[in-house]
Amino acid sequence: MELQSIKVKKKVEPANSPDIITTELIGVMEDNQGTDLRAYLSVAENDRWILISLSGWRPLGRYKHSAQIVKEKLYVIGGSRNGRYLSDIQVFDLRTLKWSTLSLHAYSSNDVLKENFPAMAGHSLVKWESKLLVVAGHSKEASDTVTVWSIDLETSSFSVVNTHGRAPTARGGQSVAVVGTRLLIFGGESTRGQLLNDLHILDLSTMCWDLVQTKNMPPAPRFDHTASVHSDQYLLIFGGSSHSTCFNDLHVLDLQTMEWSQPETQGIAVAPRGGHASTTVDEHWYIVGGGDNRSGATDTVVLNTSKLVWSLSTTVGGRDPLASEGLTVCSATMDGEKFLIAFGGYNGKYNNDLFVLKPKTRDSKQPRLFQSPAAAAAAASVTAAYALAKITDKNGDSVNSEGVNLKLASANSGKVVAVDTDKLTSEKKSLESKLEEVLNENSRLKNSLDEMNNSHNLLLMELQSVQGHVAAESSRCFKLEAQIAEIQKRLESFSSIEQELENLQHQKLKIVKDTSAPQRQDSGGIWRWMAGTTQSP
């Protein structure tokens, strides 16, 4: 079908304001029947979001849903709207530009599953073989550990994946990435509101969970962050939220050594954000939307994961749906054309618009920059050493890296004159000696670093032990103070008891004295009577 009157409208801004391209595509088509996404990509400017103009039915706006592209179809699962979780599965066909609803039926050998897919939000969605795996998320169905659901697109059925091992605590807002047959889940918020920064791996070939013990300082506990993988060796974590703030830090986990690091980045400064979406195109990691609890992030930024350089892709308006929290973005290729597609989000209202962006061609891949400082210094020294191997003499003659120096005579003579090879050999040995020194220094620095790490670990263990002893002694002191207070109370009452005892003794002596006097008097009368000296009364 012939494309009719496609143009992108620019918003008029003051002369001193940045050029902001709105996401409004006007006059796109009078009838988009039979038109696919290629029509938009063919006229779109690079690194500019374009609103996909649709006719017909569209799903409800939502946020904190999940999305993936499979065979030129965008699958959107669940989400949250007006405080309730959604259970629907919506499908957008990139060829027909039409929405439809996917109806699933439960598959189980023991018929214990419900017929409806569970309502959920804050979950993750990944492609695995011919299925979609829904991982974790908040749901009304109570569970103490993370649940994994499998959706078979060929049979339109779903089931609970039977996993075993040390399953993670139930959570939502986590990040999930797949490396080979390993599914990595990091952080999130538990059902009790606890922020997490643990790392678990699910082996998709055995469906066995394992809690990973990492080294060095991990990222602070967080949720609504994003993750990416570089060269199947490095897990990257960016941004996210705590209960009081948002982050803009970048953390890298070496999946071979399981060591966390927080490398320095170059390029533009990226504002803190949580609830953003991300996807990769080649080695470029696109971060879209999100917010900082006050306003939405209006910039789409890109991280070159090889160079660790941030750059700005584009900017939208402050109330644009792309400046929302809880949106999704996916990357795909159609007929060789790479693109990003974004859906949903919340920025004061629940959005159900679709946007497409055609990324511009960026620099080719560069060597990875994830290396220790010692290794970086060694690499720099080696580069300098080899640079010295190509020396230009006063006559413009050059010495190649193998130490062969050819002085060319004039074009007419055609003669080749050999130069002193002994000198070149000496220079080569000198460079090799310098290279060996650099390698030795690198080894020495590595050993020193290992010793410092070991010392740090020992000191940390000693500190924890001392802290344990201090806590025990502190508890014992509290008990002794309570006993002392009780004894002091008893001592205060002892003096009054002693005085009362003394009074009782005086009273007793007085009573004894009073009772003993009549007895002595009567005894005298009896003896006098017996002696015959009794006096008559």
XYZ file of C-alpha atoms in Angstrom:
537
model
C 0.000 0.000 0.000
C 1.254 3.487 -0.805
C 2.237 5.544 2.224
C 0.264 8.751 2.489
C 1.551 12.020 3.884
C 3.929 10.905 6.611
C 5.659 13.664 8.530
C 6.923 14.353 12.030
C 5.738 17.496 13.731
C 8.171 19.527 15.808
C 7.055 21.396 18.876
C 7.757 25.143 18.696
C 10.055 26.114 21.584
C 11.697 29.411 22.563
C 14.985 30.171 20.857
C 17.016 29.474 24.021
C 15.433 26.095 24.733
C 16.680 22.711 23.491
C 15.186 21.248 20.342
C 12.587 18.814 21.687
C 10.979 16.476 19.192
C 7.439 15.614 20.216
C 6.194 12.087 19.859
C 3.242 13.141 17.733
C 3.050 11.738 14.212
C 0.368 13.654 12.307
C -1.233 12.853 8.997
C 0.353 9.429 9.045
C -2.183 7.472 7.091
C -5.801 7.869 6.260
C -6.084 4.090 6.370
C -3.342 1.944 7.862
C -4.812 -1.350 6.736
C -2.043 -3.526 5.361
C 0.682 -1.187 6.648
C 3.418 -2.538 8.884
C 6.119 -1.042 11.059
C 8.496 -0.662 8.115
C 6.489 2.321 6.920
C 7.402 4.163 10.130
C 11.012 3.061 10.085
C 11.455 4.157 6.485
C 10.637 7.792 7.281
C 11.759 8.030 10.903
C 14.737 10.164 11.867
C 17.473 8.301 13.711
C 17.233 8.447 17.517
C 13.746 10.022 17.507
C 10.676 8.463 19.110
C 7.588 8.307 16.885
C 4.059 7.568 18.029
C 2.487 4.667 16.122
C -0.905 5.810 14.908
C -3.441 3.005 15.353
C -7.026 2.342 14.428
C -9.266 -0.127 16.176
C -9.185 -1.631 19.637
C -6.319 -1.040 22.073
C -5.643 -2.639 25.498
C -5.969 -0.801 28.799
C -3.157 1.505 29.862
C -0.942 0.028 32.551
C 2.478 0.028 34.178
C 4.845 -2.477 35.815
C 3.916 -4.997 33.133
C 6.383 -7.044 31.076
C 6.948 -7.315 27.335
C 8.940 -9.329 24.790
C 9.042 -9.593 20.987
C 8.734 -13.059 19.446
C 8.451 -13.590 15.684
C 7.443 -9.989 14.894
C 4.816 -9.892 17.637
C 4.985 -7.878 20.839
C 3.633 -9.771 23.867
C 2.507 -7.683 26.862
C 1.702 -9.559 30.078
C -0.089 -8.305 33.195
C 0.746 -5.073 34.973
C -1.007 -2.775 37.419
C -3.864 -0.306 36.957
C -5.803 1.618 39.613
C -4.308 -0.489 42.387
C -5.205 -3.897 40.966
C -3.134 -6.481 39.158
C -3.933 -7.480 35.579
C -3.841 -11.017 34.181
C -4.414 -10.404 30.466
C -1.918 -11.156 27.684
C -2.045 -8.683 24.817
C -0.346 -9.188 21.447
C 0.643 -6.443 18.988
C 1.374 -7.594 15.443
C 4.217 -5.543 13.963
C 3.082 -6.390 10.448
C -0.614 -5.515 10.701
C -0.281 -2.926 13.508
C -3.236 -4.543 15.269
C -3.809 -5.540 18.885
C -5.332 -8.863 19.948
C -5.806 -10.789 23.182
C -4.136 -14.163 23.683
C -6.288 -16.696 25.518
C -4.365 -19.360 27.395
C -5.431 -22.661 28.867
C -3.732 -24.382 31.764
C -1.555 -27.386 31.128
C -0.786 -29.778 33.971
C -0.440 -33.531 34.275
C -2.233 -33.494 37.625
C -4.830 -30.794 36.805
C -3.965 -28.661 39.820
C -3.647 -25.364 37.952
C -6.306 -22.717 37.696
C -7.759 -22.038 34.261
C -6.788 -18.345 34.284
C -3.286 -16.962 34.148
C -2.539 -15.219 37.481
C -2.797 -11.445 37.805
C 0.584 -9.918 38.598
C 2.801 -6.837 38.377
C 6.494 -6.118 38.801
C 7.403 -9.434 37.148
C 10.056 -10.209 34.518
C 9.632 -11.832 31.110
C 12.335 -13.660 29.152
C 12.445 -15.781 26.007
C 13.702 -19.314 26.415
C 13.660 -21.719 23.465
C 10.078 -21.630 22.115
C 8.558 -20.376 25.358
C 8.161 -17.253 27.420
C 9.159 -17.494 31.082
C 7.425 -15.216 33.587
C 9.639 -14.819 36.657
C 8.697 -13.514 40.131
C 6.430 -10.456 40.537
C 3.763 -9.381 43.000
C 0.545 -11.381 42.950
C -2.416 -12.095 45.211
C -1.527 -15.774 45.110
C 0.565 -16.251 48.262
C 4.014 -17.779 47.838
C 7.132 -17.642 49.988
C 9.512 -18.169 47.079
C 9.824 -16.999 43.495
C 7.473 -18.729 41.053
C 8.381 -19.318 37.409
C 5.570 -19.623 34.852
C 6.017 -21.027 31.362
C 3.909 -19.883 28.402
C 3.963 -22.108 25.318
C 3.097 -19.853 22.365
C 2.692 -22.795 20.008
C -0.027 -24.481 22.098
C -1.344 -21.303 23.836
C -0.944 -23.011 27.206
C 0.726 -22.099 30.485
C 2.080 -24.025 33.433
C 4.123 -23.622 36.589
C 7.745 -24.629 36.144
C 8.808 -27.206 38.721
C 12.065 -25.818 40.107
C 14.214 -27.116 42.952
C 17.232 -25.995 44.929
C 17.523 -22.804 46.991
C 14.712 -20.744 45.480
C 14.830 -16.963 46.105
C 12.418 -15.172 48.397
C 9.252 -14.018 46.617
C 9.694 -10.496 45.249
C 8.803 -7.914 42.626
C 10.721 -5.155 40.855
C 13.776 -7.391 40.404
C 16.039 -7.531 37.361
C 16.477 -10.665 35.275
C 19.049 -11.520 32.604
C 19.874 -14.696 30.672
C 23.456 -15.791 29.960
C 23.629 -19.073 28.084
C 21.520 -21.504 30.102
C 21.700 -19.385 33.255
C 18.948 -17.026 34.378
C 20.255 -14.398 36.792
C 17.869 -12.592 39.164
C 19.094 -9.670 41.264
C 17.485 -7.527 43.967
C 13.859 -6.453 44.143
C 11.347 -5.888 46.936
C 9.975 -8.775 48.982
C 6.286 -9.241 49.688
C 6.946 -7.759 53.156
C 8.541 -4.617 51.724
C 12.156 -5.622 52.384
C 14.660 -4.339 49.822
C 17.026 -6.997 48.477
C 20.451 -7.132 46.816
C 20.970 -10.883 46.603
C 21.907 -12.724 43.415
C 20.364 -16.067 42.432
C 20.915 -18.212 39.348
C 18.410 -20.611 37.805
C 19.961 -23.268 35.583
C 17.399 -23.469 32.786
C 18.655 -26.881 31.684
C 17.996 -28.447 35.123
C 15.627 -25.837 36.622
C 17.738 -25.766 39.769
C 18.131 -22.567 41.831
C 21.360 -21.538 43.517
C 22.256 -18.601 45.771
C 25.466 -17.008 44.492
C 28.157 -15.854 46.886
C 29.839 -12.798 45.382
C 32.967 -10.847 46.295
C 33.530 -7.150 47.001
C 30.782 -4.639 47.729
C 27.489 -5.404 45.942
C 24.998 -2.698 44.892
C 22.852 -1.283 47.671
C 19.470 -3.044 48.116
C 17.045 -1.752 45.471
C 14.084 -2.459 43.194
C 12.804 -1.174 39.838
C 16.357 -1.160 38.429
C 17.515 -2.681 35.129
C 20.177 -5.183 34.121
C 22.111 -6.047 30.974
C 24.831 -8.495 29.957
C 28.025 -7.644 28.085
C 29.971 -10.292 26.149
C 28.290 -13.081 28.152
C 30.748 -12.328 30.967
C 29.647 -9.138 32.709
C 26.334 -8.379 34.421
C 25.546 -4.651 34.507
C 23.121 -3.140 37.052
C 21.903 0.449 36.673
C 19.722 2.744 38.778
C 16.646 1.723 40.710
C 14.937 2.885 43.890
C 14.989 2.442 47.637
C 12.157 3.506 49.907
C 13.600 7.018 50.136
C 15.768 7.725 47.090
C 16.663 6.798 43.519
C 20.038 5.732 42.152
C 22.109 6.528 39.064
C 25.045 4.240 39.836
C 26.434 1.529 37.556
C 27.680 -1.764 38.989
C 29.406 -4.592 37.122
C 29.657 -8.251 38.156
C 32.318 -10.420 36.526
C 30.498 -13.717 36.044
C 33.771 -15.644 35.941
C 35.218 -14.403 39.233
C 31.899 -13.294 40.784
C 33.497 -9.972 41.795
C 31.486 -6.750 41.961
C 32.988 -3.451 40.850
C 31.762 0.091 40.284
C 33.750 1.325 37.274
C 34.131 4.936 36.300
C 32.116 6.060 33.290
C 32.596 8.857 30.798
C 30.237 11.032 28.789
C 27.121 12.799 30.004
C 25.849 12.779 33.583
C 22.789 10.561 33.960
C 20.105 11.612 36.449
C 18.929 9.147 39.142
C 15.864 7.139 38.209
C 13.820 4.077 39.035
C 11.057 2.297 37.156
C 12.844 2.833 33.853
C 13.054 0.363 30.980
C 16.108 -0.804 29.081
C 17.170 -2.909 26.115
C 20.342 -3.510 24.112
C 21.168 -2.989 20.444
C 24.524 -4.620 19.729
C 26.811 -3.257 22.457
C 24.648 -0.196 23.205
C 22.365 -0.218 26.237
C 19.337 2.073 25.892
C 17.725 3.440 29.104
C 14.217 4.858 28.615
C 11.911 6.724 30.995
C 11.677 6.152 34.737
C 11.531 8.859 37.389
C 12.839 10.083 40.734
C 9.529 10.235 42.690
C 9.168 13.918 41.721
C 9.176 13.922 37.923
C 9.671 11.604 35.000
C 12.990 11.174 33.207
C 12.611 12.889 29.837
C 15.893 11.710 28.322
C 16.670 8.464 26.537
C 20.317 7.708 27.305
C 22.716 5.141 25.842
C 25.655 3.370 27.472
C 28.377 1.953 25.250
C 29.052 -1.189 27.269
C 32.524 -1.649 25.776
C 33.786 1.884 26.376
C 31.568 2.685 29.401
C 30.581 5.995 27.828
C 27.133 7.561 28.371
C 25.515 9.566 25.566
C 22.148 11.193 24.936
C 19.895 9.624 22.331
C 16.891 11.957 22.449
C 14.621 13.984 24.734
C 10.828 14.173 25.078
C 8.448 16.488 26.896
C 7.887 16.354 30.636
C 4.330 14.977 30.317
C 5.159 12.603 27.489
C 4.236 8.937 27.999
C 7.895 8.085 27.415
C 8.773 10.040 30.575
C 6.850 7.474 32.632
C 7.618 4.911 35.294
C 6.893 1.249 34.786
C 6.975 1.293 30.974
C 8.595 -1.401 28.821
C 10.953 -1.205 25.846
C 12.062 -4.010 23.516
C 14.517 -4.189 20.647
C 14.083 -6.226 17.478
C 14.963 -6.403 13.798
C 12.548 -6.352 10.883
C 13.878 -6.963 7.372
C 17.359 -6.015 8.551
C 16.177 -2.775 10.202
C 16.874 -2.518 13.943
C 14.416 -0.645 16.134
C 13.119 -0.075 19.672
C 9.447 -0.221 20.626
C 8.034 1.144 23.909
C 4.648 0.638 25.535
C 2.690 1.727 28.615
C 3.857 3.437 31.800
C 2.383 5.814 34.364
C 3.028 9.572 34.606
C -0.196 10.751 36.228
C -2.240 8.612 33.898
C -1.994 5.069 32.615
C -0.669 5.004 29.066
C -1.409 2.531 26.285
C 0.488 4.209 23.429
C 3.143 2.541 21.307
C 6.308 4.348 20.212
C 9.083 3.283 17.862
C 12.679 4.540 17.607
C 15.257 3.784 14.932
C 18.713 3.933 16.564
C 21.475 5.615 14.676
C 24.608 3.706 13.748
C 27.222 4.122 16.435
C 30.876 3.227 16.798
C 31.956 -0.321 16.068
C 32.840 -2.651 18.879
C 35.910 -1.835 20.930
C 37.968 -4.009 23.293
C 36.322 -4.488 26.658
C 37.361 -2.021 29.344
C 36.515 -4.259 32.295
C 39.981 -4.993 33.646
C 42.025 -4.386 36.758
C 44.080 -1.173 37.094
C 47.277 -3.221 36.914
C 46.189 -4.864 33.682
C 45.229 -1.497 32.236
C 48.660 -0.072 33.111
C 50.366 -3.065 31.551
C 48.318 -2.743 28.365
C 49.157 0.942 28.118
C 52.865 0.237 28.570
C 52.802 -2.509 25.960
C 51.065 -0.186 23.512
C 53.698 2.450 24.117
C 56.471 -0.098 23.677
C 55.158 -1.247 20.324
C 54.629 2.338 19.265
C 58.360 2.891 19.799
C 59.064 -0.042 17.516
C 58.179 2.083 14.513
C 60.875 4.720 14.456
C 61.342 7.247 11.707
C 64.902 8.438 11.097
C 65.950 11.828 9.834
C 65.706 10.767 6.195
C 62.136 9.491 6.618
C 63.219 5.832 6.681
C 61.045 3.601 8.869
C 61.798 0.668 11.178
C 59.035 -1.954 11.389
C 58.112 -3.987 14.508
C 60.305 -6.922 13.477
C 63.443 -4.770 13.381
C 63.904 -4.763 9.584
C 64.892 -1.343 8.282
C 64.803 -0.767 4.553
C 66.299 2.376 3.087
C 64.916 2.914 -0.342
C 67.103 4.591 -2.884
C 65.723 6.800 -5.545
C 63.148 5.398 -7.903
C 65.625 5.544 -10.784
C 68.378 3.551 -9.126
C 66.065 0.830 -7.759
C 68.750 -0.231 -5.282
C 68.000 -1.473 -1.751
C 70.543 -0.562 0.891
C 70.701 -2.649 4.121
C 71.358 -0.896 7.410
C 72.858 -1.931 10.682
C 70.860 -4.947 11.884
C 72.853 -5.150 15.099
C 71.427 -1.814 16.202
C 67.884 -2.932 15.430
C 68.431 -6.188 17.301
C 69.644 -4.226 20.299
C 66.552 -1.998 20.181
C 64.335 -5.058 19.940
C 65.966 -6.615 23.001
C 65.563 -3.342 24.869
C 61.844 -3.254 24.063
C 61.455 -6.879 25.059
C 63.219 -6.126 28.329
C 60.858 -3.214 28.994
C 57.889 -5.415 28.189
C 59.137 -8.062 30.623
C 59.556 -5.388 33.292
C 55.980 -4.257 32.719
C 54.713 -7.823 32.988
C 56.707 -8.370 36.183
C 55.336 -5.147 37.627
C 51.832 -6.226 36.685
C 52.405 -9.556 38.461
C 53.810 -7.796 41.514
C 50.840 -5.430 41.680
C 48.450 -8.341 41.346
C 50.175 -10.178 44.211
C 50.055 -7.024 46.323
C 46.380 -6.620 45.552
C 45.715 -10.247 46.511
C 47.601 -9.756 49.775
C 45.606 -6.603 50.529
C 42.360 -8.433 49.806
C 43.381 -11.308 52.075
C 44.395 -8.877 54.807
C 41.127 -7.042 54.386
C 39.162 -10.278 54.682
C 41.078 -11.279 57.825
C 40.523 -7.873 59.400
C 36.876 -8.050 58.482
C 36.562 -11.461 60.125
C 38.359 -10.166 63.227
C 36.105 -7.126 63.321
C 33.021 -9.318 63.119
C 34.388 -11.497 65.931
C 35.114 -8.462 68.119
C 31.677 -7.079 67.375
C 30.203 -10.400 68.479
C 32.164 -10.323 71.741
C 31.180 -6.697 72.342
C 27.534 -7.544 71.796
C 27.779 -10.470 74.261
C 29.551 -8.341 76.885
C 27.042 -5.560 76.401
C 24.205 -7.995 77.038
C 25.939 -9.271 80.181
C 26.442 -5.703 81.423
C 22.742 -4.984 81.006
C 21.930 -8.045 83.140
C 24.440 -7.023 85.862
C 23.027 -3.499 85.960
C 19.549 -4.919 86.485
C 20.802 -7.128 89.334
C 22.637 -4.205 90.961
C 19.505 -2.083 90.800
C 17.533 -4.854 92.514
C 20.151 -5.179 95.290
C 20.167 -1.416 95.845
C 16.425 -1.488 96.357
C 16.852 -4.243 98.925
C 19.603 -2.293 100.756
C 17.406 0.780 100.941
C 14.690 -1.220 102.690
C 17.169 -2.989 105.035
C 17.653 0.018 107.378
C 13.908 0.372 107.924
C 13.608 -3.338 108.645
C 16.504 -3.099 111.141
C 14.824 -0.207 112.976
C 11.560 -2.092 113.114
C 13.363 -5.148 114.511
C 14.969 -3.038 117.234
C 11.567 -1.623 118.231
C 10.163 -5.120 118.419
C 13.020 -6.205 120.668
C 12.362 -3.279 123.060
C 8.715 -4.167 123.156
C 9.605 -7.780 123.896
C 11.923 -6.799 126.812
C 9.256 -4.569 128.273
C 6.657 -7.313 128.125
C 9.049 -9.796 129.735
C 9.845 -7.321 132.537
C 6.209 -6.580 133.186
C 5.295 -10.255 133.443
C 8.273 -11.300 135.621
C 7.650 -8.776 138.511
C 4.327 -10.312 139.829
C 5.850 -13.763 139.704
C 8.692 -12.723 141.994
C 6.248 -11.102 144.395
C 4.027 -14.165 144.640
C 7.016 -16.426 145.161
C 8.095 -14.404 148.237
C 4.650 -14.816 149.865
C 4.725 -18.552 149.556
C 8.080 -18.880 151.301
C 7.010 -16.654 154.103
C 3.887 -18.779 154.593
C 5.961 -21.928 154.722
C 8.209 -20.303 157.338
C 5.186 -19.372 159.404
C 5.718 -15.701 159.004
C 2.769 -15.042 156.812
C 1.021 -11.812 157.591
C -2.680 -11.672 157.534
C -4.149 -9.204 155.135
